[in-house]
Amino acid sequence: MNRPPVSPKPLTGGKVLAMLIAFFGVIFSVNMVMMRLAIQTMPGTDVDSAYTASLAYEKEIVTAHDQNARNWKVDAHIERAPNGGATLRVEARDNDGKPMSGLKFQGRFERPTDRRADQPVEMAEMGIGIYRGNAPLIAAGQWDLVIEGVAAGKRMFLSKNRVVLN
């Protein structure tokens, strides 16, 4: 008579248990690696301390009202260089339209998705009311352009605008 072939190694409860432990061990390990990489690349916070930011919020409102009352006109222009750099030019005028001299302007390109890619731009006054600075290497894409004007150690102007660089 023909007997059905017998498996040389039958499937036992111990083997099934070992396969289940191995399967879930691989899933758990991959999840841990992915979680670690995600936390390292994007911490998920806008500010380091929400409490400290909330305390400074009222001061920011007063500063914004003061800035609006001054009614300054500050224009920014970004020029891309073929080597991947960018030149930031800021022209500042007071309420009467006269160029403002003696301020210290600072620029900053902030990447909306990754704070680690932020690039400061040191600016120098090139003429009366005209300030210029360079970012040596800045990638194409969306950036937040932050411009701050300081006089006598006090921030007098703040602007934040979304720009797209090609």
Short mmCIF file of C-alpha atoms in Angstrom, two decimals:
data_model
loop_
_atom_site.label_atom_id
_atom_site.label_comp_id
_atom_site.label_asym_id
_atom_site.label_seq_id
_atom_site.Cartn_x
_atom_site.Cartn_y
_atom_site.Cartn_z
CA MET A 1 0.00 0.00 0.00
CA ASN A 2 0.96 3.58 -0.51
CA ARG A 3 1.66 5.47 2.61
CA PRO A 4 1.46 9.24 2.68
CA PRO A 5 4.90 10.83 2.91
CA VAL A 6 5.89 11.65 6.44
CA SER A 7 7.50 15.01 7.09
CA PRO A 8 10.98 14.56 8.50
CA LYS A 9 10.39 17.41 11.01
CA PRO A 10 6.82 17.74 12.17
CA LEU A 11 5.38 21.15 13.12
CA THR A 12 5.18 21.26 16.88
CA GLY A 13 3.90 23.79 19.39
CA GLY A 14 7.47 24.80 20.29
CA LYS A 15 8.28 25.64 16.66
CA VAL A 16 5.09 27.71 16.30
CA LEU A 17 5.95 29.59 19.50
CA ALA A 18 9.51 30.25 18.24
CA MET A 19 8.15 31.53 14.89
CA LEU A 20 5.68 33.85 16.65
CA ILE A 21 8.39 35.22 18.95
CA ALA A 22 10.74 35.77 15.99
CA PHE A 23 7.99 37.47 13.95
CA PHE A 24 6.98 39.88 16.70
CA GLY A 25 10.63 40.43 17.64
CA VAL A 26 11.38 41.63 14.08
CA ILE A 27 8.28 43.88 14.10
CA PHE A 28 9.23 45.34 17.50
CA SER A 29 12.85 45.94 16.42
CA VAL A 30 11.87 47.70 13.19
CA ASN A 31 9.35 49.86 15.07
CA MET A 32 11.99 50.90 17.61
CA VAL A 33 14.48 51.84 14.87
CA MET A 34 11.85 53.83 12.95
CA MET A 35 10.68 55.60 16.12
CA ARG A 36 14.24 56.56 17.05
CA LEU A 37 14.96 57.93 13.56
CA ALA A 38 11.69 59.90 13.54
CA ILE A 39 12.38 61.50 16.91
CA GLN A 40 15.94 62.43 15.93
CA THR A 41 14.93 64.06 12.65
CA MET A 42 11.79 65.89 13.81
CA PRO A 43 11.34 66.46 17.53
CA GLY A 44 7.81 67.80 16.96
CA THR A 45 8.21 71.03 18.89
CA ASP A 46 8.12 74.61 17.65
CA VAL A 47 9.59 76.09 20.81
CA ASP A 48 11.74 74.51 23.49
CA SER A 49 9.43 75.56 26.32
CA ALA A 50 5.79 76.44 25.73
CA TYR A 51 5.57 77.93 29.21
CA THR A 52 8.44 80.38 28.61
CA ALA A 53 7.01 81.28 25.20
CA SER A 54 3.62 82.02 26.74
CA LEU A 55 5.19 84.35 29.32
CA ALA A 56 6.90 86.34 26.55
CA TYR A 57 3.72 86.54 24.43
CA GLU A 58 2.34 89.69 26.10
CA LYS A 59 5.67 91.47 25.57
CA GLU A 60 5.61 90.47 21.89
CA ILE A 61 2.14 92.01 21.50
CA VAL A 62 3.33 95.33 22.96
CA THR A 63 6.42 95.27 20.73
CA ALA A 64 4.25 94.62 17.65
CA HIS A 65 1.96 97.56 18.51
CA ASP A 66 5.01 99.82 18.92
CA GLN A 67 6.35 98.66 15.54
CA ASN A 68 3.01 99.39 13.85
CA ALA A 69 2.93 102.88 15.42
CA ARG A 70 6.35 103.70 13.92
CA ASN A 71 4.94 102.92 10.44
CA TRP A 72 8.32 102.06 8.92
CA LYS A 73 8.55 100.75 5.37
CA VAL A 74 11.11 97.97 5.09
CA ASP A 75 11.51 96.23 1.73
CA ALA A 76 13.58 93.07 1.23
CA HIS A 77 14.89 91.64 -2.01
CA ILE A 78 16.59 88.27 -2.46
CA GLU A 79 18.95 87.66 -5.37
CA ARG A 80 20.04 84.11 -6.13
CA ALA A 81 23.61 83.48 -7.25
CA PRO A 82 24.48 80.74 -9.76
CA ASN A 83 26.65 78.97 -7.13
CA GLY A 84 23.64 78.38 -4.83
CA GLY A 85 24.10 81.39 -2.59
CA ALA A 86 21.72 84.27 -2.01
CA THR A 87 22.14 87.99 -1.40
CA LEU A 88 19.63 89.68 0.87
CA ARG A 89 19.12 93.42 0.36
CA VAL A 90 16.98 95.44 2.79
CA GLU A 91 15.90 99.04 2.29
CA ALA A 92 14.51 100.80 5.39
CA ARG A 93 12.52 104.04 5.40
CA ASP A 94 10.83 105.86 8.25
CA ASN A 95 7.27 107.19 8.47
CA ASP A 96 8.14 110.20 6.28
CA GLY A 97 9.84 108.06 3.60
CA LYS A 98 13.39 109.08 4.57
CA PRO A 99 16.09 106.39 4.55
CA MET A 100 17.02 105.19 8.03
CA SER A 101 20.66 104.91 8.93
CA GLY A 102 22.41 103.53 12.00
CA LEU A 103 20.24 100.47 12.52
CA LYS A 104 21.62 96.97 12.77
CA PHE A 105 19.64 94.59 10.59
CA GLN A 106 19.94 90.83 10.79
CA GLY A 107 18.36 88.33 8.45
CA ARG A 108 17.66 84.65 8.87
CA PHE A 109 16.46 81.99 6.47
CA GLU A 110 14.45 79.48 8.48
CA ARG A 111 13.41 76.14 7.02
CA PRO A 112 9.75 75.58 7.98
CA THR A 113 10.27 71.84 8.33
CA ASP A 114 13.67 71.64 10.02
CA ARG A 115 15.19 74.17 12.43
CA ARG A 116 18.61 72.63 11.95
CA ALA A 117 18.75 74.02 8.39
CA ASP A 118 18.28 77.66 9.51
CA GLN A 119 20.89 80.05 8.14
CA PRO A 120 21.67 83.47 9.65
CA VAL A 121 22.58 86.36 7.36
CA GLU A 122 24.84 89.05 8.79
CA MET A 123 23.96 92.37 7.21
CA ALA A 124 25.99 95.54 6.87
CA GLU A 125 24.89 99.02 5.89
CA MET A 126 25.97 99.63 2.29
CA GLY A 127 24.43 103.08 1.93
CA ILE A 128 22.01 105.31 3.77
CA GLY A 129 19.12 103.01 4.66
CA ILE A 130 20.38 100.11 2.51
CA TYR A 131 21.59 96.94 4.20
CA ARG A 132 23.04 93.87 2.51
CA GLY A 133 24.14 90.40 3.53
CA ASN A 134 24.98 87.04 1.96
CA ALA A 135 23.97 83.45 2.58
CA PRO A 136 26.79 81.47 0.95
CA LEU A 137 24.89 78.25 0.25
CA ILE A 138 21.13 77.96 0.53
CA ALA A 139 19.04 75.18 -0.94
CA ALA A 140 16.07 75.76 -3.18
CA GLY A 141 12.58 75.46 -1.73
CA GLN A 142 10.38 77.15 0.85
CA TRP A 143 11.97 79.29 3.54
CA ASP A 144 10.77 81.77 6.13
CA LEU A 145 12.70 85.03 5.79
CA VAL A 146 13.03 86.69 9.19
CA ILE A 147 14.33 90.27 9.29
CA GLU A 148 15.12 92.01 12.57
CA GLY A 149 16.13 95.64 13.00
CA VAL A 150 17.87 96.64 16.23
CA ALA A 151 18.68 100.12 17.53
CA ALA A 152 20.41 100.81 20.85
CA GLY A 153 20.10 97.15 21.84
CA LYS A 154 16.31 97.13 21.43
CA ARG A 155 14.46 95.32 18.66
CA MET A 156 12.64 97.96 16.66
CA PHE A 157 11.48 95.90 13.69
CA LEU A 158 10.55 92.25 13.06
CA SER A 159 9.21 90.71 9.89
CA LYS A 160 8.64 87.08 8.97
CA ASN A 161 7.59 86.10 5.45
CA ARG A 162 7.42 82.84 3.52
CA VAL A 163 9.59 82.88 0.39
CA VAL A 164 10.29 80.30 -2.30
CA LEU A 165 13.84 80.12 -3.65
CA ASN A 166 14.61 78.47 -6.97
#
